[in-house]
PDB file of C-alpha atoms in Angstrom:
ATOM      1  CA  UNK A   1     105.863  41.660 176.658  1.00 51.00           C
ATOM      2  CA  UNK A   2     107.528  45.338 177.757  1.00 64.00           C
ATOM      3  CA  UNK A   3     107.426  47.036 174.693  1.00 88.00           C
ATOM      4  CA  UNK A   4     110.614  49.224 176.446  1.00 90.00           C
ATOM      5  CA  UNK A   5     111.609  50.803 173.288  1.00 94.00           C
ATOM      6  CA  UNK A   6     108.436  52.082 172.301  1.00 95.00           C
ATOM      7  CA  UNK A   7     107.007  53.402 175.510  1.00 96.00           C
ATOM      8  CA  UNK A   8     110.899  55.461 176.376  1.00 95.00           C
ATOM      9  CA  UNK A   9     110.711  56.832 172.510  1.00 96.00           C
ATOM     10  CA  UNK A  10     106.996  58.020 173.147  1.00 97.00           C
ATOM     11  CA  UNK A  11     107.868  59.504 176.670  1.00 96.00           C
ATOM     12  CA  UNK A  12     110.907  61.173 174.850  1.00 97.00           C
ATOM     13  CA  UNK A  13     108.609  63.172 172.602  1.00 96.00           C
ATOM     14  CA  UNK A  14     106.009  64.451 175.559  1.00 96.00           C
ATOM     15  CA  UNK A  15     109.305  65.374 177.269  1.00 94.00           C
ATOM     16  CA  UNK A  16     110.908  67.482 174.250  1.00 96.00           C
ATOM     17  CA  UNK A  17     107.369  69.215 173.808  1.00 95.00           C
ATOM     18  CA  UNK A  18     105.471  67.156 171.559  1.00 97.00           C
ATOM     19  CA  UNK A  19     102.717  66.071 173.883  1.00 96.00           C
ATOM     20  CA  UNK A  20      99.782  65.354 170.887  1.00 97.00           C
ATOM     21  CA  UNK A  21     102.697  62.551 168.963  1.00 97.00           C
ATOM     22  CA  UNK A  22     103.617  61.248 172.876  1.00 98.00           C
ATOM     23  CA  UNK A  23     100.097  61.001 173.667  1.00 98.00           C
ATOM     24  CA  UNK A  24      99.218  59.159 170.194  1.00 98.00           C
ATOM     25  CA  UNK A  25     102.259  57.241 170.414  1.00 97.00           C
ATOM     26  CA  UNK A  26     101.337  55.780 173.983  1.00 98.00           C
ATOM     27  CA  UNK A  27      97.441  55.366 173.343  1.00 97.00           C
ATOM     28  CA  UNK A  28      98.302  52.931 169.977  1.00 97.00           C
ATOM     29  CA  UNK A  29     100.874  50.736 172.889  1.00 97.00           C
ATOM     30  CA  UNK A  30      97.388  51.069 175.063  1.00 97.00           C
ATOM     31  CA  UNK A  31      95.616  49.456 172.499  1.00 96.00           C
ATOM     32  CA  UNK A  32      98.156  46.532 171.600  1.00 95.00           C
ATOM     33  CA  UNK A  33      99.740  45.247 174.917  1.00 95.00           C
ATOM     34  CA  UNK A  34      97.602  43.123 177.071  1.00 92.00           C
ATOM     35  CA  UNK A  35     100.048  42.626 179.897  1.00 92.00           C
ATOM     36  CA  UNK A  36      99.311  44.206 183.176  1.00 93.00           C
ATOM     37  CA  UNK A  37     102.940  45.478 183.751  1.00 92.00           C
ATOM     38  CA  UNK A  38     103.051  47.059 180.542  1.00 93.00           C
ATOM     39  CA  UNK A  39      99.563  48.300 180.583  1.00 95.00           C
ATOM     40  CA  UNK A  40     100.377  49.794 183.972  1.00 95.00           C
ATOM     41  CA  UNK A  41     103.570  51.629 182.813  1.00 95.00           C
ATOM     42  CA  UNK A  42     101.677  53.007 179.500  1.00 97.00           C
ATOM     43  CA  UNK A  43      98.830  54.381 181.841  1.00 97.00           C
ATOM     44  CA  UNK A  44     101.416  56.167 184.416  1.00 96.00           C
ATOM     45  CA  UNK A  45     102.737  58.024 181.264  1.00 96.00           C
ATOM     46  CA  UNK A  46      99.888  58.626 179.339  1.00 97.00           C
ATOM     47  CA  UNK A  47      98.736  60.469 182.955  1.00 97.00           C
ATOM     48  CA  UNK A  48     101.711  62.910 182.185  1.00 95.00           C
ATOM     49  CA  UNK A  49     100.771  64.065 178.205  1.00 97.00           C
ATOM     50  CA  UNK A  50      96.945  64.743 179.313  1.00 97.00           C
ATOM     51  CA  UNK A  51      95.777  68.967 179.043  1.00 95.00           C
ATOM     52  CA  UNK A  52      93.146  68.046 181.292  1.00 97.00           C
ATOM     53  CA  UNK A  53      93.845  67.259 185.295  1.00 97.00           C
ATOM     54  CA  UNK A  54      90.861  65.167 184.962  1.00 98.00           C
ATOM     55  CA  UNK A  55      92.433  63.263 182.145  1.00 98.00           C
ATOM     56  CA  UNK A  56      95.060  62.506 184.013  1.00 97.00           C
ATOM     57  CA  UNK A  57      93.951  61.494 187.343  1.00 98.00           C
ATOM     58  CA  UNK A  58      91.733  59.323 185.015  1.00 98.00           C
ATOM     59  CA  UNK A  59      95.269  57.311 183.518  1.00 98.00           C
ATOM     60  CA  UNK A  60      96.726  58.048 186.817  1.00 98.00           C
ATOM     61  CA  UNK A  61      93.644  55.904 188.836  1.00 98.00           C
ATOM     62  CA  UNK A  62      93.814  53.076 185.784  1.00 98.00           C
ATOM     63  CA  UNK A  63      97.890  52.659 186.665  1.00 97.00           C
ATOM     64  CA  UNK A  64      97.377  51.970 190.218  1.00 97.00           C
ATOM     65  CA  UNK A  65      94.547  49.297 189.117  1.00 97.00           C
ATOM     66  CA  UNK A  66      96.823  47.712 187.088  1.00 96.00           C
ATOM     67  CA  UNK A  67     100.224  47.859 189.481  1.00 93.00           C
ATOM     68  CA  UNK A  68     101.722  44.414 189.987  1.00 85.00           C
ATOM     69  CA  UNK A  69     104.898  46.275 191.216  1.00 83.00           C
ATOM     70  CA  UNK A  70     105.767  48.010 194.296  1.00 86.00           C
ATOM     71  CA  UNK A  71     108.174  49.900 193.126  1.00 86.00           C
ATOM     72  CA  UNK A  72     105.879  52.133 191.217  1.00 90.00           C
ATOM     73  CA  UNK A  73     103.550  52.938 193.978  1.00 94.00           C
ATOM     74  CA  UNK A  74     105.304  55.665 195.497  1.00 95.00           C
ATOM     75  CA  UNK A  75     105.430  57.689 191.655  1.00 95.00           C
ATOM     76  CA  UNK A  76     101.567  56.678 191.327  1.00 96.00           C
ATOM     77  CA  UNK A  77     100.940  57.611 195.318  1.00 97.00           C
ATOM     78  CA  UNK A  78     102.164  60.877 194.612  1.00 97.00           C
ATOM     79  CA  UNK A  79     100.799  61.630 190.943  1.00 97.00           C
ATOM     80  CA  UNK A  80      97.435  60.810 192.107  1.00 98.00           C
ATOM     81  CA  UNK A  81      98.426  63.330 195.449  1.00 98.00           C
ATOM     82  CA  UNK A  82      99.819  65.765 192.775  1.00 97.00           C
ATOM     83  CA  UNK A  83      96.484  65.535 190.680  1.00 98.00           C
ATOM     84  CA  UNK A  84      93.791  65.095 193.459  1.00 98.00           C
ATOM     85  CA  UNK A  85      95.113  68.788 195.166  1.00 98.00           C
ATOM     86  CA  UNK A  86      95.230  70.529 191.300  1.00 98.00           C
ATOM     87  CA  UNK A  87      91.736  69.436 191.038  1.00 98.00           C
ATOM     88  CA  UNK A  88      91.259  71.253 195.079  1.00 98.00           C
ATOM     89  CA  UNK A  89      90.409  67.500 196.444  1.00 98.00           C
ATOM     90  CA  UNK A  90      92.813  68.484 199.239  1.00 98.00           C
ATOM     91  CA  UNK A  91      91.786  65.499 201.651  1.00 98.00           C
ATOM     92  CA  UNK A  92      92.060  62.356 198.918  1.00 98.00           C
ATOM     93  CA  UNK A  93      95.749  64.269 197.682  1.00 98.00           C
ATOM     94  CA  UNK A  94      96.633  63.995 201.858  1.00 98.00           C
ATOM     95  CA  UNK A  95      95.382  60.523 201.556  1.00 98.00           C
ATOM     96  CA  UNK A  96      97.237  59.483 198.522  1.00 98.00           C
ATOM     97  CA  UNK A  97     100.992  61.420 200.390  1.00 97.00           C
ATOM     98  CA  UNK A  98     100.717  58.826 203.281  1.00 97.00           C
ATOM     99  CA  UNK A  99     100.196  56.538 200.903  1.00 96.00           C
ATOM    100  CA  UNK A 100     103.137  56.908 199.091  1.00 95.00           C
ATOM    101  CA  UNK A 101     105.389  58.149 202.772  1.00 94.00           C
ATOM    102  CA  UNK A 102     106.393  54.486 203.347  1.00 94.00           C
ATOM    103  CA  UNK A 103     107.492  53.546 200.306  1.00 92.00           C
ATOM    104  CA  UNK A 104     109.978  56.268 199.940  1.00 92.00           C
ATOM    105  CA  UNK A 105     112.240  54.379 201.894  1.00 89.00           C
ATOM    106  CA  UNK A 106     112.664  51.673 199.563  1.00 88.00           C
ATOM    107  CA  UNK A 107     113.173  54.280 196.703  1.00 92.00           C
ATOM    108  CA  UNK A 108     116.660  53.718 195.023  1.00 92.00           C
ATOM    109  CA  UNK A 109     119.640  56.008 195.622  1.00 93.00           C
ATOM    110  CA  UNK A 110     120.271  58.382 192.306  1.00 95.00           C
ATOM    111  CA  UNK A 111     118.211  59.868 189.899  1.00 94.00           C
ATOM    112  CA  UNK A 112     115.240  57.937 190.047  1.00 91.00           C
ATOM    113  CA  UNK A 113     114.596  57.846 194.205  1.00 95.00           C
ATOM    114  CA  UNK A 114     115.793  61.921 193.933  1.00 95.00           C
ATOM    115  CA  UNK A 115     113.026  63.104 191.881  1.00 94.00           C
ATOM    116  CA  UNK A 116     110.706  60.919 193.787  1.00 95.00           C
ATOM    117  CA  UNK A 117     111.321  62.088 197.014  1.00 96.00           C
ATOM    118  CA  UNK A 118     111.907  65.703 195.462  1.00 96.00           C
ATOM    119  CA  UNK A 119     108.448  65.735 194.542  1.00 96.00           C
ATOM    120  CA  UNK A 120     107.195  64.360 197.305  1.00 97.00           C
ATOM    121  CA  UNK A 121     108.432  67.522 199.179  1.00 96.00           C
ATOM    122  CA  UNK A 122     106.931  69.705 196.401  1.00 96.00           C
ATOM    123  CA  UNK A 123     103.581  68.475 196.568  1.00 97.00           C
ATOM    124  CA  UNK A 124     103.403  68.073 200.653  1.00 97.00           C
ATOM    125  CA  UNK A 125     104.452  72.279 200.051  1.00 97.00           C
ATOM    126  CA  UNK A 126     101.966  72.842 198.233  1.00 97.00           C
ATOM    127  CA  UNK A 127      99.199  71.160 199.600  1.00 97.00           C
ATOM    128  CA  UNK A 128     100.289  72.491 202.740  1.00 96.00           C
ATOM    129  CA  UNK A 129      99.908  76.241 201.488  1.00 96.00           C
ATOM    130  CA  UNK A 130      96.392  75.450 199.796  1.00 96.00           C
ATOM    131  CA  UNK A 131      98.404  75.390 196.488  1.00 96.00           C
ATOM    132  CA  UNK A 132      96.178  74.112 192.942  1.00 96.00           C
ATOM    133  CA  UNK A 133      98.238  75.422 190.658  1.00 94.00           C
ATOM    134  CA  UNK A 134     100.565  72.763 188.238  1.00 91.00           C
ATOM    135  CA  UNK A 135     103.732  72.570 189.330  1.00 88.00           C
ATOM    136  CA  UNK A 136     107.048  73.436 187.286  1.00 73.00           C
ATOM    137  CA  UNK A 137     107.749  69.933 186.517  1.00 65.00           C
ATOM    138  CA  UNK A 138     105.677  67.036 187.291  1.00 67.00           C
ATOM    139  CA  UNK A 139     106.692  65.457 190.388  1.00 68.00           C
ATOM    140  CA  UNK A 140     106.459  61.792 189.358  1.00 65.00           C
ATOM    141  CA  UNK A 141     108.930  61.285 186.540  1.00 57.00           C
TER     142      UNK A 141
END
């Protein structure tokens, strides 16, 4: 079962700052929920609280295992670009950008689709000009 509640409060708190209670908060809902939908959305948000690039591509690599969804494959397509080129694994971020180019399409207008497709341009810029530094915000949620 989605435990929807749970996971939004925990993403709340990495959002407002408090990335060590967000992180916590989403590794406990790691260790209950057995569901692969759930388990899928925990990982793509634990990703987002990790210090460590490595960390994250880490969560980021055990969402898309778990994906039963296509509508989170662009976000994990271009997390996984976003965190391949920080680590300077320029060719596997390019892979995982065309990965996630088709599915833009079938992004929702509004908020959602915009910072999707928002970051999609950041991180094609940046890859393009070598970039490996974090961006301001990260591209994916």
């Amino acid at each position: 079962m989605m435990k929807l509640a749970e996971i939004t409060a925990a993403v709340e708190l990495g959002r407002s700052g408090d990335r060590d209670a967000a992180r916590t908060q989403l590794t406990a809902l790691w260790d209950e929920v057995d569901d692969r939908a759930t388990r899928c959305v925990v990982a793509h948000f634990l990703a987002d609280v990790q210090d460590e690039t490595e960390d994250e591509l880490t969560w980021d690599l055990r969402a898309l295992e778990l994906v039963s969804d296509d509508q989170w494959l662009p976000s994990l397509h271009l997390s996984l670009a976003d965190d391949y080129r920080r680590l300077n694994q320029m060719d596997r971020a390019a892979e995982h950008l065309e990965a996630a180019r088709p599915h833009l399409a079938m992004l929702p207008e509004g908020e959602y689709g915009d910072v999707i497709r928002s970051g999609f341009d950041h991180v094609s810029e940046a890859l393009a000009a070598g970039s490996v530094q974090r961006l301001e915000t990260n591209p994916s949620t």
